[in-house]
CSV table of C-alpha atoms in Angstrom, one decimal:
chain,number,residue,atom,x,y,z
A,23,MET,CA,-29.0,-9.2,-4.8
A,24,ALA,CA,-26.1,-11.1,-2.8
A,25,THR,CA,-25.9,-13.4,-5.5
A,26,GLU,CA,-25.7,-11.3,-8.4
A,27,ALA,CA,-23.2,-9.2,-6.4
A,28,ARG,CA,-20.8,-12.5,-5.8
A,29,SER,CA,-20.9,-13.4,-9.4
A,30,ALA,CA,-19.5,-10.0,-10.4
A,31,ASP,CA,-16.7,-10.2,-7.8
A,32,PRO,CA,-13.9,-11.4,-9.9
A,33,LEU,CA,-14.6,-8.5,-12.5
A,34,LEU,CA,-15.1,-6.0,-9.6
A,35,ILE,CA,-11.7,-7.1,-7.9
A,36,ARG,CA,-9.8,-7.1,-11.3
A,37,ALA,CA,-11.1,-3.7,-12.1
A,38,ASN,CA,-10.3,-2.3,-8.6
A,39,LYS,CA,-6.7,-3.7,-8.9
A,40,LEU,CA,-6.3,-2.0,-12.3
A,41,ASP,CA,-7.5,1.3,-10.5
A,42,LEU,CA,-5.1,1.0,-7.7
A,43,LEU,CA,-2.2,0.2,-10.2
A,44,GLU,CA,-3.2,3.2,-12.4
A,45,ARG,CA,-3.0,5.3,-9.6
A,46,LEU,CA,0.3,4.2,-7.8
A,47,ALA,CA,2.1,3.9,-11.1
A,48,ASP,CA,1.3,7.4,-11.5
A,49,ALA,CA,2.9,8.5,-8.4
A,50,LEU,CA,5.8,6.0,-8.9
A,51,ALA,CA,6.5,7.5,-12.3
A,52,HIS,CA,7.3,10.6,-10.7
A,53,GLU,CA,9.3,9.0,-8.0
A,54,ILE,CA,11.4,7.2,-10.3
A,55,LYS,CA,12.1,10.1,-12.5
A,56,ASN,CA,14.0,11.8,-9.8
A,57,PRO,CA,16.6,9.2,-9.0
A,58,LEU,CA,17.1,8.6,-12.8
A,59,HIS,CA,17.7,12.1,-13.5
A,60,SER,CA,20.1,12.0,-10.6
A,61,MET,CA,21.8,9.3,-12.1
A,62,VAL,CA,22.4,10.8,-15.4
A,63,ILE,CA,23.9,13.9,-13.8
A,64,ASN,CA,26.0,12.0,-11.5
A,65,LEU,CA,27.2,9.6,-14.3
A,66,GLU,CA,28.3,12.7,-16.4
A,67,VAL,CA,30.2,14.2,-13.8
A,68,LEU,CA,31.6,10.6,-13.2
A,69,LYS,CA,32.9,10.4,-16.8
A,70,ARG,CA,34.5,13.7,-16.5
A,71,ARG,CA,36.3,13.1,-13.4
A,72,LEU,CA,37.6,9.7,-14.4
A,73,ALA,CA,39.0,11.4,-17.9
A,74,ARG,CA,41.4,13.6,-15.8
A,75,ALA,CA,41.4,11.5,-12.4
A,76,GLY,CA,44.6,11.5,-10.6
A,77,ALA,CA,45.4,9.4,-7.5
A,78,GLY,CA,44.2,12.2,-5.3
A,79,GLU,CA,40.6,12.1,-6.7
A,80,GLN,CA,39.8,8.5,-5.8
A,81,ASP,CA,37.6,9.7,-2.8
A,82,ASP,CA,35.5,11.9,-5.3
A,83,VAL,CA,35.1,9.0,-7.7
A,84,LEU,CA,34.0,6.5,-5.0
A,85,ARG,CA,31.4,9.2,-3.9
A,86,TYR,CA,29.9,9.4,-7.0
A,87,ILE,CA,29.9,5.9,-7.4
A,88,GLY,CA,27.9,5.4,-3.9
A,89,VAL,CA,25.5,8.2,-5.0
A,90,LEU,CA,24.7,5.9,-8.3
A,91,GLY,CA,24.4,2.9,-6.3
A,92,GLY,CA,22.0,4.5,-3.8
A,93,GLU,CA,19.7,5.8,-6.2
A,94,LEU,CA,19.6,2.6,-8.4
A,95,GLU,CA,18.6,0.7,-5.4
A,96,ARG,CA,15.8,3.4,-4.9
A,97,VAL,CA,14.5,2.9,-8.1
A,98,ASN,CA,14.7,-1.0,-7.7
A,99,ARG,CA,12.8,-0.8,-4.6
A,100,ARG,CA,9.9,1.3,-6.4
A,101,ILE,CA,9.8,-0.9,-9.2
A,102,GLU,CA,9.7,-4.1,-7.1
A,103,LEU,CA,6.6,-2.5,-5.0
A,104,LEU,CA,4.5,-2.3,-8.3
A,105,LEU,CA,5.6,-5.6,-9.7
A,106,ARG,CA,4.5,-7.1,-6.4
A,107,LEU,CA,1.2,-5.7,-6.6
A,108,SER,CA,0.7,-6.7,-10.4
A,109,ARG,CA,2.2,-10.4,-9.9
A,110,PRO,CA,-0.5,-13.5,-10.2
A,111,GLY,CA,-1.7,-14.3,-6.6
A,112,ARG,CA,-0.4,-17.3,-5.0
A,113,GLY,CA,-1.9,-19.9,-2.7
A,114,ALA,CA,-2.5,-19.1,1.1
A,115,GLU,CA,0.6,-18.9,3.4
A,116,PRO,CA,1.4,-17.9,6.9
A,117,ALA,CA,2.1,-14.1,7.4
A,118,THR,CA,1.3,-11.5,9.8
A,119,LEU,CA,-0.5,-8.2,9.4
A,120,ASN,CA,2.4,-6.6,10.7
A,121,GLU,CA,4.4,-7.9,7.5
A,122,LEU,CA,1.6,-7.6,5.0
A,123,THR,CA,1.3,-3.8,5.9
A,124,GLU,CA,5.1,-3.0,6.3
A,125,GLU,CA,5.6,-4.4,2.6
A,126,LEU,CA,3.1,-1.4,1.5
A,127,MET,CA,4.4,1.1,3.9
A,128,GLU,CA,6.6,2.7,1.4
A,129,LEU,CA,3.8,3.4,-0.9
A,130,VAL,CA,1.7,4.5,1.7
A,131,GLN,CA,4.3,6.8,2.6
A,132,LEU,CA,4.6,8.1,-0.8
A,133,GLU,CA,0.6,8.7,-0.9
A,134,ALA,CA,0.7,10.5,2.4
A,135,ARG,CA,3.7,13.0,0.9
A,136,HIS,CA,1.5,13.8,-2.0
A,137,ARG,CA,-1.2,14.9,0.5
A,138,ASP,CA,0.8,16.6,2.6
A,139,THR,CA,0.3,14.4,5.6
A,140,THR,CA,1.6,12.1,7.9
A,141,VAL,CA,1.4,8.3,8.7
A,142,GLU,CA,1.5,7.0,12.3
A,143,TYR,CA,2.1,3.2,12.3
A,144,ASP,CA,2.1,1.3,15.4
A,145,PRO,CA,2.8,-2.5,14.6
A,146,GLY,CA,1.6,-3.5,18.3
A,147,THR,CA,3.2,-6.3,20.3
A,148,HIS,CA,1.0,-9.1,19.0
A,149,LEU,CA,2.3,-11.1,16.0
A,150,ALA,CA,-0.5,-13.9,15.6
A,151,ARG,CA,0.0,-15.4,12.2
A,152,VAL,CA,-2.8,-15.6,9.7
A,153,HIS,CA,-2.9,-17.9,6.8
A,154,VAL,CA,-4.2,-15.8,3.6
A,155,PRO,CA,-3.0,-15.7,0.0
A,156,ARG,CA,-0.7,-12.4,0.4
A,157,GLU,CA,-1.9,-10.4,-3.1
A,158,PRO,CA,-5.5,-10.1,-2.4
A,159,ALA,CA,-4.9,-9.3,1.4
A,160,ARG,CA,-2.4,-6.5,0.3
A,161,GLN,CA,-5.2,-5.2,-1.9
A,162,VAL,CA,-7.7,-5.2,0.9
A,163,ILE,CA,-5.1,-3.0,2.9
A,164,LEU,CA,-4.0,-0.7,0.0
A,165,ASN,CA,-8.0,0.0,-0.5
A,166,LEU,CA,-8.8,0.8,2.9
A,167,VAL,CA,-5.6,2.9,3.4
A,168,LEU,CA,-6.2,4.8,0.2
A,169,ASP,CA,-9.8,5.1,0.9
A,170,VAL,CA,-8.9,6.8,4.3
A,171,LEU,CA,-6.3,8.9,3.0
A,172,ASP,CA,-8.6,10.5,0.7
A,173,GLY,CA,-11.0,11.5,3.2
A,174,LEU,CA,-8.6,13.0,5.9
A,175,ALA,CA,-9.2,16.5,6.8
A,176,PRO,CA,-6.2,19.0,6.2
A,177,GLY,CA,-3.3,18.3,8.8
A,178,GLU,CA,-4.9,15.2,10.0
A,179,PRO,CA,-2.6,12.2,10.1
A,180,LEU,CA,-3.0,8.8,8.9
A,181,ARG,CA,-3.0,6.3,11.8
A,182,ILE,CA,-2.3,2.7,11.2
A,183,ARG,CA,-2.0,0.1,14.0
A,184,VAL,CA,-2.2,-3.7,14.3
A,185,ALA,CA,-4.1,-5.5,17.4
A,186,GLN,CA,-5.1,-8.5,18.7
A,187,GLU,CA,-8.8,-9.4,19.8
A,188,GLU,CA,-10.7,-12.3,20.5
A,189,GLY,CA,-8.5,-14.8,18.2
A,190,ARG,CA,-8.5,-12.3,15.6
A,191,SER,CA,-5.6,-10.2,14.2
A,192,GLN,CA,-6.8,-6.6,13.2
A,193,LEU,CA,-5.3,-3.9,11.1
A,194,VAL,CA,-7.0,-0.4,12.2
A,195,VAL,CA,-6.7,2.5,10.0
A,196,GLU,CA,-8.0,5.5,11.7
A,197,GLY,CA,-9.0,8.9,10.2
A,198,SER,CA,-12.1,10.8,9.5
A,199,TYR,CA,-14.1,8.4,7.1
A,200,THR,CA,-17.5,7.8,5.3
A,201,PRO,CA,-17.5,4.0,3.8
A,202,GLY,CA,-18.9,3.9,0.6
A,203,PRO,CA,-21.7,1.3,-0.4
A,204,SER,CA,-20.6,-2.4,0.1
A,205,GLU,CA,-22.8,-3.5,-3.1
A,206,PRO,CA,-22.0,-2.3,-6.7
A,207,ASP,CA,-24.6,0.1,-7.8
A,208,GLU,CA,-26.7,-0.6,-10.6
A,209,ASP,CA,-24.2,0.5,-13.1
A,210,GLY,CA,-21.8,-2.1,-11.7
A,211,PHE,CA,-19.7,0.6,-9.9
A,212,ALA,CA,-18.3,-0.5,-6.7
A,213,SER,CA,-16.5,1.6,-3.9
A,214,ARG,CA,-13.1,0.9,-2.6
A,215,TYR,CA,-14.6,0.1,0.6
A,216,GLY,CA,-17.1,-2.5,-1.1
A,217,VAL,CA,-14.3,-4.0,-2.8
A,218,ALA,CA,-12.2,-4.5,0.1
A,219,ARG,CA,-15.0,-5.9,2.0
A,220,THR,CA,-15.7,-8.6,-0.7
A,221,LEU,CA,-12.1,-9.6,-1.0
A,222,ALA,CA,-11.7,-9.9,2.5
A,223,GLU,CA,-14.7,-12.3,2.8
A,224,THR,CA,-13.3,-14.3,0.0
A,225,ILE,CA,-10.0,-14.8,2.3
A,226,GLY,CA,-11.9,-15.4,5.3
A,227,GLY,CA,-11.6,-12.0,6.8
A,228,ARG,CA,-13.9,-9.0,7.7
A,229,VAL,CA,-13.9,-5.4,7.1
A,230,ASP,CA,-16.0,-3.1,9.3
A,231,PRO,CA,-16.4,0.6,9.8
A,232,LEU,CA,-14.6,1.8,13.1
A,233,GLY,CA,-16.7,3.1,16.1
A,234,VAL,CA,-20.3,2.5,13.9
A,235,PRO,CA,-22.9,0.8,16.2
A,236,ALA,CA,-23.8,-2.7,14.5
A,237,GLY,CA,-26.6,-2.6,12.1
A,238,THR,CA,-25.9,0.7,10.7
A,239,PRO,CA,-25.9,0.7,7.0
A,240,ASP,CA,-22.1,1.5,6.1
A,241,ASP,CA,-22.8,4.4,3.8
A,242,SER,CA,-25.1,6.2,6.3
A,243,ALA,CA,-22.7,7.4,9.1
A,244,ALA,CA,-19.0,8.8,9.2
A,245,ALA,CA,-16.5,6.5,11.0
A,246,ALA,CA,-13.5,6.9,13.1
A,247,GLY,CA,-11.9,4.8,10.4
A,248,VAL,CA,-12.1,1.2,9.3
A,249,VAL,CA,-11.1,-2.3,10.7
A,250,PHE,CA,-9.6,-5.2,8.4
A,251,SER,CA,-9.6,-8.8,10.4
A,252,LEU,CA,-8.6,-11.8,9.9
A,253,PRO,CA,-8.8,-15.2,12.1
A,254,ALA,CA,-5.2,-16.0,13.8
A,255,SER,CA,-3.8,-19.3,12.9
A,256,ARG,CA,-3.9,-21.9,15.4
A,257,GLY,CA,-0.7,-23.4,16.6
């Protein structure tokens, strides 16, 4: 079974990535519409002001230009987030789990707002570096964060923290959680947790339920969250 699962990993991982992109693209499309609509309105007002502008209206014109610049930057950041996820992965490089998580934090905050919840992020004080390809590492983080986010009780915050333990850098995502199966079912369907766990193993990491006794099947007990860990780089 393990051999069969490993042979299907590239397809599962690609399907999972497309699922993530589809979900995030839908949320980002709504986010991008708002600043675009604001820019259209402000451009129209700016054109009218310029047509009849006198020396005393310079401050008003500059204010509208400032609004346009801010909204354009907002759109650019959101598009860059989506492109960052869709780009082909590069080779392994030094990073910290803080950096990888913070690159995704705007998307995480966006998803949390859609669920009327909040994100409590603790970057920790340990900045031990890891050596991983960034794209699959970010995909693991997003899988786990979205999985836990989907299972939160009403009003329950999403808690994310970075920690260090026994030579490993850890990203801990806390919240009511029941991990899905680690292996694909007979139809080839894989849970987000299962794909994250497989992908983490391919880059030298681990994914484990938080607070579940060792030896307990992943899908048999509720957990307090999930942990993604990577070996800290030496030197």
